[in-house]
Every structure is written in C-alpha cells, then in structure tokens.
CSV table of N, CA and C in Angstrom, one decimal:
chain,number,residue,atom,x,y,z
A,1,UNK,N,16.7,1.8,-5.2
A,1,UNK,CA,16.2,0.9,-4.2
A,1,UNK,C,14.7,0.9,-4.2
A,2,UNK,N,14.2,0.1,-3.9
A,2,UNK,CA,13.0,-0.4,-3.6
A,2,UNK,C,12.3,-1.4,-2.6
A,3,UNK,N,11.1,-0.8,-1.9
A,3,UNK,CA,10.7,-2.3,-1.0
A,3,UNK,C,10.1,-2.7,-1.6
A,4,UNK,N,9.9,-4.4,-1.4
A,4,UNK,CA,8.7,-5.2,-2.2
A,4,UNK,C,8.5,-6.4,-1.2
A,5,UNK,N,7.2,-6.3,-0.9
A,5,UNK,CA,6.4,-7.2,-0.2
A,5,UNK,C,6.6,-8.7,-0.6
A,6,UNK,N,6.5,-9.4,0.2
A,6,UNK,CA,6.8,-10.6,0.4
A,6,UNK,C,6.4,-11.9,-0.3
A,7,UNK,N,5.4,-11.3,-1.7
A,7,UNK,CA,4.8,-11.8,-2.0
A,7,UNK,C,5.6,-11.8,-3.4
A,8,UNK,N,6.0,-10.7,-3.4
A,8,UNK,CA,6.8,-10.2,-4.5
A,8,UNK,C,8.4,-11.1,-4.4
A,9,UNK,N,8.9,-11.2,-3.4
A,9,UNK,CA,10.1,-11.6,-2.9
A,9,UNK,C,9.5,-13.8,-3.4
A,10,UNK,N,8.3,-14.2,-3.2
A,10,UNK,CA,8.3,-15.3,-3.4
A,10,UNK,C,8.0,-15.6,-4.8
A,11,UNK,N,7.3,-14.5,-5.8
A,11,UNK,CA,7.1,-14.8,-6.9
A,11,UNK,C,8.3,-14.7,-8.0
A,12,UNK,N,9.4,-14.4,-7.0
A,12,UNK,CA,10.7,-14.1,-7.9
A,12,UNK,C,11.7,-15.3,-7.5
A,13,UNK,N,10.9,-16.1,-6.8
A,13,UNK,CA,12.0,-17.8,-6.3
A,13,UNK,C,10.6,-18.6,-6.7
A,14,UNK,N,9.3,-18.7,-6.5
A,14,UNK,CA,8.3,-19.7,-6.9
A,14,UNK,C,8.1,-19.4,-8.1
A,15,UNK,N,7.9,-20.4,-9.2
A,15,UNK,CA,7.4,-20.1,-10.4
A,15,UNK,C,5.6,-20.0,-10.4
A,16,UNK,N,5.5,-18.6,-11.0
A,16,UNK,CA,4.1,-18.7,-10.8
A,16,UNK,C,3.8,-17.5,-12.5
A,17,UNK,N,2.2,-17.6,-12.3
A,17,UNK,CA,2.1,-16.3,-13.2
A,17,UNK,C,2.8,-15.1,-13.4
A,18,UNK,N,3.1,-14.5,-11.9
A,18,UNK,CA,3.7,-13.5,-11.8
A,18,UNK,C,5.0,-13.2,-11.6
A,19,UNK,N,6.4,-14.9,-11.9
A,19,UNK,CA,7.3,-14.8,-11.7
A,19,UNK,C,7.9,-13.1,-12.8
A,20,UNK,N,7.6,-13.6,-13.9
A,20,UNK,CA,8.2,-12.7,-15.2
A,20,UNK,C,8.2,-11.2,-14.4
A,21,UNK,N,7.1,-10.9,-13.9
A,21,UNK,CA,6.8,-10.0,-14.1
A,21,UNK,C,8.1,-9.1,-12.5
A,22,UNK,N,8.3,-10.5,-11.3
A,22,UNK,CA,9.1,-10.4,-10.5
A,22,UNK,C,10.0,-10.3,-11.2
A,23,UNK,N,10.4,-11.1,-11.9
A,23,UNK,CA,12.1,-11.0,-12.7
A,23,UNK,C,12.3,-10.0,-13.5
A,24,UNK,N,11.5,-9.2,-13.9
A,24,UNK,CA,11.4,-7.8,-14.5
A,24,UNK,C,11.9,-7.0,-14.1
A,25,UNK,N,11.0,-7.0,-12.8
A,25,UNK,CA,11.5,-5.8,-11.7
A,25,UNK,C,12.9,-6.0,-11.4
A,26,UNK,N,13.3,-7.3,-10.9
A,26,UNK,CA,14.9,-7.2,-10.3
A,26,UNK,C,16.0,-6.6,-11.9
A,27,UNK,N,15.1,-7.1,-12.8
A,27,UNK,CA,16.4,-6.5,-14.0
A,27,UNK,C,16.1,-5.0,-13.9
A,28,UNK,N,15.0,-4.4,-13.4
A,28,UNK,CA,14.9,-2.9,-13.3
A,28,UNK,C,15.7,-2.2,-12.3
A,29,UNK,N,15.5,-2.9,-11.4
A,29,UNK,CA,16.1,-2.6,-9.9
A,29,UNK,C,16.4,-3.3,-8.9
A,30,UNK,N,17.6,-4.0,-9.1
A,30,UNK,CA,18.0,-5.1,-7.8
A,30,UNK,C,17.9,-4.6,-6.8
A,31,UNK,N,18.0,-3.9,-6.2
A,31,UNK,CA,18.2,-3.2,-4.8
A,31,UNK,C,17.2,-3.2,-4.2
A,32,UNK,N,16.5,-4.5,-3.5
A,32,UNK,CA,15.6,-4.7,-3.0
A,32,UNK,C,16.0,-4.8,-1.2
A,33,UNK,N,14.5,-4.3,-0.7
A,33,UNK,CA,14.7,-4.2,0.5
A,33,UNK,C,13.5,-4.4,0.8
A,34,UNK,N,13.2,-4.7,2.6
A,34,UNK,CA,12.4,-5.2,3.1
A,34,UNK,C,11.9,-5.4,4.6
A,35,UNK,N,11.4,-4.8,5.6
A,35,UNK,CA,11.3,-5.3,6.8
A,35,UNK,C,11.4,-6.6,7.1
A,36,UNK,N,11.7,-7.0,8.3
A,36,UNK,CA,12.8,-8.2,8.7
A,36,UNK,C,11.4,-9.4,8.4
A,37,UNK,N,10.4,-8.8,8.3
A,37,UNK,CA,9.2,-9.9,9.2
A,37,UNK,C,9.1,-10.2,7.6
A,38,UNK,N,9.6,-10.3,6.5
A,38,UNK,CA,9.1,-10.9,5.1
A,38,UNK,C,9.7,-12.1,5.4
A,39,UNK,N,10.9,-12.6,6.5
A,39,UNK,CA,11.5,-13.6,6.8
A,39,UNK,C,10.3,-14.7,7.0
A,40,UNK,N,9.6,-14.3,8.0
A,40,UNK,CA,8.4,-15.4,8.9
A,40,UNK,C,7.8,-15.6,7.7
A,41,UNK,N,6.9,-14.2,6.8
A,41,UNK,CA,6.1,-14.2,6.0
A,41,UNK,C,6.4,-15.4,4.6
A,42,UNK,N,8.2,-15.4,4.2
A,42,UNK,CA,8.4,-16.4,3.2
A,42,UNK,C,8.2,-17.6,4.2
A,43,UNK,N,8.8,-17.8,5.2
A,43,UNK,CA,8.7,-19.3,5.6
A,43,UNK,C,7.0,-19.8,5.9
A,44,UNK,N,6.5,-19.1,5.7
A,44,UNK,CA,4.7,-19.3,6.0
A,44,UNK,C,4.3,-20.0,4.7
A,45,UNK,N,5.1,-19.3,3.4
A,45,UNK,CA,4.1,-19.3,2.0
A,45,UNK,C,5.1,-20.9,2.2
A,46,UNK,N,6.3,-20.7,2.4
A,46,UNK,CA,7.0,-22.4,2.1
A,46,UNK,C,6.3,-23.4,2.7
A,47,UNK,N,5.7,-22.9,4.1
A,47,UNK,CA,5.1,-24.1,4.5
A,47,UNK,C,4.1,-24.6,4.2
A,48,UNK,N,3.4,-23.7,3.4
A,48,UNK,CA,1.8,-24.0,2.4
A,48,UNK,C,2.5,-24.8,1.5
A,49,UNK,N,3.7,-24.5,0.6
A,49,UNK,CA,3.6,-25.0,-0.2
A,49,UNK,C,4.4,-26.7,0.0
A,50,UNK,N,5.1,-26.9,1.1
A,50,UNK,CA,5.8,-28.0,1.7
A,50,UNK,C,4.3,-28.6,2.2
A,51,UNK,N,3.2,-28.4,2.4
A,51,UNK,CA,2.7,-29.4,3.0
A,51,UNK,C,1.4,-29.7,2.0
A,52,UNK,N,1.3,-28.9,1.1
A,52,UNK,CA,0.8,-29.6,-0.3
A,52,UNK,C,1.3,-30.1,-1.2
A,53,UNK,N,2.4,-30.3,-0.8
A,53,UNK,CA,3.5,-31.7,-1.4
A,53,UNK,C,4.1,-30.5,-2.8
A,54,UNK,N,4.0,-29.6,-3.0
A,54,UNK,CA,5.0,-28.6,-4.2
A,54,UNK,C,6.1,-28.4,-3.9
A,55,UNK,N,6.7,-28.8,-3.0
A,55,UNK,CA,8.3,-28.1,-3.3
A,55,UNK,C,8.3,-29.4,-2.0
A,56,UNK,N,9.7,-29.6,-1.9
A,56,UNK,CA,10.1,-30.4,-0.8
A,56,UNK,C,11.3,-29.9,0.1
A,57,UNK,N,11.2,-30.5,0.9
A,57,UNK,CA,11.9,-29.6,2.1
A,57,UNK,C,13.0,-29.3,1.7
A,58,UNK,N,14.3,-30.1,1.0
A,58,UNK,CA,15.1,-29.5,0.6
A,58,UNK,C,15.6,-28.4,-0.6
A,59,UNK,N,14.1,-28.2,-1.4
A,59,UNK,CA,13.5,-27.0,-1.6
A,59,UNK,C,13.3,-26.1,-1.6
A,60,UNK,N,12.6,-26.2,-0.5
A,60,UNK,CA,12.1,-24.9,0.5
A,60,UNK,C,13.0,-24.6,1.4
A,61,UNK,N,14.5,-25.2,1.7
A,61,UNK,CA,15.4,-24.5,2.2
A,61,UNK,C,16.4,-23.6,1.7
A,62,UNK,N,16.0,-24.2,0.5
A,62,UNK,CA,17.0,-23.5,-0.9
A,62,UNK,C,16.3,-22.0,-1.3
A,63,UNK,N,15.0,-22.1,-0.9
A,63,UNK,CA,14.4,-20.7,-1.6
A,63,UNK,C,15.0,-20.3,-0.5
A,64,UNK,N,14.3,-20.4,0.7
A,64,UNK,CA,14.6,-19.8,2.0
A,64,UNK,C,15.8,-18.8,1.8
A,65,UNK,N,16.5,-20.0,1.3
A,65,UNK,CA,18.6,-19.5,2.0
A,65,UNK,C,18.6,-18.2,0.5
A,66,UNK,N,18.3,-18.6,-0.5
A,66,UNK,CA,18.4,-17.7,-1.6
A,66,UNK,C,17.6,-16.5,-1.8
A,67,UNK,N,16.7,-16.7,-0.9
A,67,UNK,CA,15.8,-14.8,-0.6
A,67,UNK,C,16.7,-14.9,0.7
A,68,UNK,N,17.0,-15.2,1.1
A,68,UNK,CA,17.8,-14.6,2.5
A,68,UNK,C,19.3,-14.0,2.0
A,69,UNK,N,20.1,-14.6,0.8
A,69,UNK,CA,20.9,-14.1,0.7
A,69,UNK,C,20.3,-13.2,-0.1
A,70,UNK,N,19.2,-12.6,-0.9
A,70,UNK,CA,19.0,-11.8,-2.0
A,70,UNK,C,19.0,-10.8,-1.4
A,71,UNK,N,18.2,-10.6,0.3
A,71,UNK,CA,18.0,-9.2,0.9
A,71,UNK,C,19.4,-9.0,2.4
A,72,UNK,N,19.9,-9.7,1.8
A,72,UNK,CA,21.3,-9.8,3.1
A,72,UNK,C,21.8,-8.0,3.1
A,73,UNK,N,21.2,-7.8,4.7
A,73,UNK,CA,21.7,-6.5,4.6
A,73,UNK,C,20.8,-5.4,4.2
A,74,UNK,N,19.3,-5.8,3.7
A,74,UNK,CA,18.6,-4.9,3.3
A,74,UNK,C,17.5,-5.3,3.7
A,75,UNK,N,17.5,-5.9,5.1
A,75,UNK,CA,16.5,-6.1,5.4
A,75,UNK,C,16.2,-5.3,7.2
A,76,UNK,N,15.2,-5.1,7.2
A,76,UNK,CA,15.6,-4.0,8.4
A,76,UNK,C,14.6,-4.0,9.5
A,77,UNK,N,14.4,-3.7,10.6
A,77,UNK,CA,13.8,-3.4,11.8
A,77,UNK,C,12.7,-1.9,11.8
A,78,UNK,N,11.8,-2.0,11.9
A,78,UNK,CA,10.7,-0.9,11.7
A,78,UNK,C,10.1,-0.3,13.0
A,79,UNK,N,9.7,1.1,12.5
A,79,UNK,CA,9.0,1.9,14.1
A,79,UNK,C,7.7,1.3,14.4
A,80,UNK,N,8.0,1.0,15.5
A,80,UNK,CA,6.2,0.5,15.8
A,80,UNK,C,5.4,1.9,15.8
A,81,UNK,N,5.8,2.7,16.6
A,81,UNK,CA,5.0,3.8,16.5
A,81,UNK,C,4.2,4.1,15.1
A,82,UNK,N,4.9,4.1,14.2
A,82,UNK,CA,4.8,4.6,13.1
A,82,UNK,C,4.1,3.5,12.0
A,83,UNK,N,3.9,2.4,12.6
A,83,UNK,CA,3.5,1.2,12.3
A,83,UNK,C,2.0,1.4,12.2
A,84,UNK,N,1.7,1.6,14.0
A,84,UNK,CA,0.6,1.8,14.2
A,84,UNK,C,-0.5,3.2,13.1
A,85,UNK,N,0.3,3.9,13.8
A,85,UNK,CA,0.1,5.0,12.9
A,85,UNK,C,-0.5,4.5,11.6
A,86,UNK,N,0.0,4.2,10.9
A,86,UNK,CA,-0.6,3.3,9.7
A,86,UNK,C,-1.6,2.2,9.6
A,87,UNK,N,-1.6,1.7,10.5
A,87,UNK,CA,-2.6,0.9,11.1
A,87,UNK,C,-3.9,1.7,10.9
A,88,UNK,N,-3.6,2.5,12.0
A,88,UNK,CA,-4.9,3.8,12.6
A,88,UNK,C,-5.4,4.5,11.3
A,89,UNK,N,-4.5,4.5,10.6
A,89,UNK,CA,-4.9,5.4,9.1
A,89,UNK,C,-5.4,4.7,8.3
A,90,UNK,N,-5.9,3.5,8.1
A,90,UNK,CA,-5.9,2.8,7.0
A,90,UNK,C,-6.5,1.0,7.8
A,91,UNK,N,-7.2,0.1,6.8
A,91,UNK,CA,-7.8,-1.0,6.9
A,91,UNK,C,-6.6,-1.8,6.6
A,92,UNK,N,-5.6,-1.3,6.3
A,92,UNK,CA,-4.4,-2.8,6.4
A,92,UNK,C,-3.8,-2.8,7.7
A,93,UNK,N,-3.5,-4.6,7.2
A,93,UNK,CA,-2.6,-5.3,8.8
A,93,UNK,C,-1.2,-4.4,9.1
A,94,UNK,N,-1.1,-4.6,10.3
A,94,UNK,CA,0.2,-4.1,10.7
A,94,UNK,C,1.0,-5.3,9.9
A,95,UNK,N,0.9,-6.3,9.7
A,95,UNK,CA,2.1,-6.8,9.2
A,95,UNK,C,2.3,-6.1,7.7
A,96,UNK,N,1.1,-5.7,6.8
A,96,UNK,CA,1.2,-4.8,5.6
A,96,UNK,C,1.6,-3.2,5.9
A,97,UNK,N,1.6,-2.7,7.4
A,97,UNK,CA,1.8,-1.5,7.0
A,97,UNK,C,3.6,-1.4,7.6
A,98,UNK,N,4.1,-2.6,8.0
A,98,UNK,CA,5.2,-2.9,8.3
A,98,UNK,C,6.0,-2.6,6.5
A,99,UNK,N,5.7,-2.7,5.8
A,99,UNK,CA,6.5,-2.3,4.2
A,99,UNK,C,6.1,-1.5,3.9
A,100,UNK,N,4.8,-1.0,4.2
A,100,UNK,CA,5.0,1.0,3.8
A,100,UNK,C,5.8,1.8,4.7
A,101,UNK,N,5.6,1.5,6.1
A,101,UNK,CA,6.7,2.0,7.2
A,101,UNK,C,8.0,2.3,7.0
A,102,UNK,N,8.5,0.9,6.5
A,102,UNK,CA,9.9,0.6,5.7
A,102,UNK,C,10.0,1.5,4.6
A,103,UNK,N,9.0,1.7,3.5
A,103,UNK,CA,9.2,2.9,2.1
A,103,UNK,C,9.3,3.8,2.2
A,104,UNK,N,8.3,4.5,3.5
A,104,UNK,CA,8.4,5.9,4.4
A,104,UNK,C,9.6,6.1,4.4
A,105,UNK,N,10.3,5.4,5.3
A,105,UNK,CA,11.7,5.4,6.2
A,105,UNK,C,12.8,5.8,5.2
A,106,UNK,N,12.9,4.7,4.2
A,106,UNK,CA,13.9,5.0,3.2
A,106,UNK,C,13.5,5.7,1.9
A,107,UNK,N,12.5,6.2,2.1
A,107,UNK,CA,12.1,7.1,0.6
A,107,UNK,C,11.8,6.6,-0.6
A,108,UNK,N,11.4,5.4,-0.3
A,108,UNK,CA,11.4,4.8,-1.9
A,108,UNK,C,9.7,3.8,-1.6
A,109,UNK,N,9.8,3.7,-3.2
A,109,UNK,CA,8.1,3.1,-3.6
A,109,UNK,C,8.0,1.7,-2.6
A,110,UNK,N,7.2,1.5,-2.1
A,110,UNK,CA,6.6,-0.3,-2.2
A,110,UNK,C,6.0,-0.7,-3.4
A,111,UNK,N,6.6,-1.6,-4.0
A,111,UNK,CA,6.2,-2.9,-5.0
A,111,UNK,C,5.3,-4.0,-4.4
A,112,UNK,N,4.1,-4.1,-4.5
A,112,UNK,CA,3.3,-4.8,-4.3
A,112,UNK,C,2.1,-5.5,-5.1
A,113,UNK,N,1.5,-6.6,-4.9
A,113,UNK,CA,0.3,-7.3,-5.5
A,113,UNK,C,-1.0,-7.1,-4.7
A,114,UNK,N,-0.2,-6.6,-3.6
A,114,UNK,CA,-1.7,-6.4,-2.6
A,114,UNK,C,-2.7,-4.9,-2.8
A,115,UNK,N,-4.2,-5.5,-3.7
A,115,UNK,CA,-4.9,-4.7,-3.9
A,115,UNK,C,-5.0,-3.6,-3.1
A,116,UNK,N,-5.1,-4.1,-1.3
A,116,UNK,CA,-5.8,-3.4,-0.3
A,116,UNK,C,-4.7,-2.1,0.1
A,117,UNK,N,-3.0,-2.7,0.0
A,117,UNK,CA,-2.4,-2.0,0.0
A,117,UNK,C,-2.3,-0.7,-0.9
A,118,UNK,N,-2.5,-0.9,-2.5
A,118,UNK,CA,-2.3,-0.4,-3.8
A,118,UNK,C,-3.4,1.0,-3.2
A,119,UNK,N,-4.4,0.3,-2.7
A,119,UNK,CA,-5.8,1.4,-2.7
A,119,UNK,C,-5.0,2.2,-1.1
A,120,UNK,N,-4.7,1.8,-0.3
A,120,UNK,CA,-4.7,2.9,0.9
A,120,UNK,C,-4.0,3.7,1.0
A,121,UNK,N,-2.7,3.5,0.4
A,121,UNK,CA,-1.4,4.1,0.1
A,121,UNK,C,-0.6,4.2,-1.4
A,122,UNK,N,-1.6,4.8,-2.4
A,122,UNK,CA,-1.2,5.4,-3.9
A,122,UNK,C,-0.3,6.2,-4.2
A,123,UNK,N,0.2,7.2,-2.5
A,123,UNK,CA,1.5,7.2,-2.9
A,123,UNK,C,2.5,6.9,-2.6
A,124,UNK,N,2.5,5.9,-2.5
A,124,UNK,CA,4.0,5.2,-1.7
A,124,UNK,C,3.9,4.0,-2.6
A,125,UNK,N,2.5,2.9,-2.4
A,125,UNK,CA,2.9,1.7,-3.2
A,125,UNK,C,2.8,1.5,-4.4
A,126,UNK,N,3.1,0.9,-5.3
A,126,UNK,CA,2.9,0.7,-7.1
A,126,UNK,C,2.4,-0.7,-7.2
A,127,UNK,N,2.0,-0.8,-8.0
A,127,UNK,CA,1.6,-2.6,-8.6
A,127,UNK,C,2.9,-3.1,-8.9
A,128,UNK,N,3.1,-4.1,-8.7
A,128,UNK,CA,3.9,-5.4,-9.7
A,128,UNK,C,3.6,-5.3,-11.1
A,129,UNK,N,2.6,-5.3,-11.1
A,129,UNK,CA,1.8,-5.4,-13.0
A,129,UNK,C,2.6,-4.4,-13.7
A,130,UNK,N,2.6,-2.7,-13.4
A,130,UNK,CA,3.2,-1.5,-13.9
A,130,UNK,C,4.0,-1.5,-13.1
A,131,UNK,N,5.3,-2.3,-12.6
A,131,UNK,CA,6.5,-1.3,-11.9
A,131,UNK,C,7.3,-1.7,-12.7
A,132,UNK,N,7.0,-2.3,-14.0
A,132,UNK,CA,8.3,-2.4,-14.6
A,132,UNK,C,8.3,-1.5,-16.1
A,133,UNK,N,7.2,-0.4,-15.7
A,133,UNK,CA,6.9,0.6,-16.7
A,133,UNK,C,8.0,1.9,-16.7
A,134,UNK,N,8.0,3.0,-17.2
A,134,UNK,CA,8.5,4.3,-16.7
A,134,UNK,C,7.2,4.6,-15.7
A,135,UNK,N,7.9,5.7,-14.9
A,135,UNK,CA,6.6,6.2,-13.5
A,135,UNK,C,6.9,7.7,-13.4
C-alpha cells in the first residue's frame, strides 16, 4: 500500500507527461490510498480542466466516478491534531500535510510530484519520477 497525492491520482485518469509514469506505479502497487479531501482536490483539477473546454462534463464525471471507485474504501479521514503538527513543522499546506498525516498513520511512503512536499518530508514522501525504481 501506498498514499499518493492527488496529483498523482489525476495523472493516472488525465493523459499527461506523467500519465506512464502514474501507470507504472499502479502496475507496482495498486493499493492506493488517500485522505478523503483528494475527493474536493480531483474535482477542482476537473473543473480547470471543464472550463477550458478539455474534457467535457460527461467526462469529467467519468474520471470522477473512476478515481472514486479506484480508492473505494481506501480513502480515509485524518487527525487534525497531527495535521497541524505538520503544518507547524514545515512550509506546506495543511491540505499537503493531510497525505503525509495519512502515510504516518498507515506506515507507508507518500508518492508525490510536489517538490515542496519531496523537500520537507524525505522520509515519508518519494517522487513519482523514482517510485517506480527499487528503494
């Protein structure tokens, strides 16, 4: 098992540079998981991308439903305490320290693209780019 930020969760339904490198990871390790708020977070990137005319609404319901069923059950509610905590420790958002919170919790790496994350927490998160290396 693994968490992977939300960014990660969209490049593995959006075709982008970084799809391969999403689709990698799930042939590495399906067992993805995630704090609940990557929910808000995908429907944010869909609405960027619904209102610069790339995907169309019936679309962007389809990714929706299909990351929704991909983390069905593995998606989870986080400590705020422990949130903050992370907050206080470090220059990322509580919405980013909401998926190291989550990694803490269940013992396993964060997979992420986010530089700021990569740098505050080296040991908990891994790149996208190398998580589909040996570690």
């Amino acid at each position: 098992m693994i968490v992977v930020d939300t960014h990660v969760v969209a490049y593995f339904f959006l075709p982008s540079a970084h799809t391969p490198l999403a689709d990698a990871l799930y042939e590495q390790d399906p067992d993805w998981a995630a704090p609940l708020l990557w929910r808000s977070e995908l429907r944010n990137i869909l609405a960027g991308y619904l209102r610069r005319g790339h995907l169309s609404f019936e679309a962007a319901l389809r990714v929706q439903a299909e990351a929704e069923d991909l983390l069905a059950g593995s998606d989870y509610d986080v400590d705020s305490r422990r949130v903050l905590e992370l907050v206080r420790d470090s220059d990322c958002s509580a919405y980013d320290c909401e998926f190291v919170a989550l990694a803490e919790r269940l013992g396993v790496p964060l997979v992420t693209s986010d530089s700021k994350l990569l740098r505050a927490f080296p040991g908990r998160a891994r790149p996208l780019a190398g998580s589909t290396q040996p570690t």
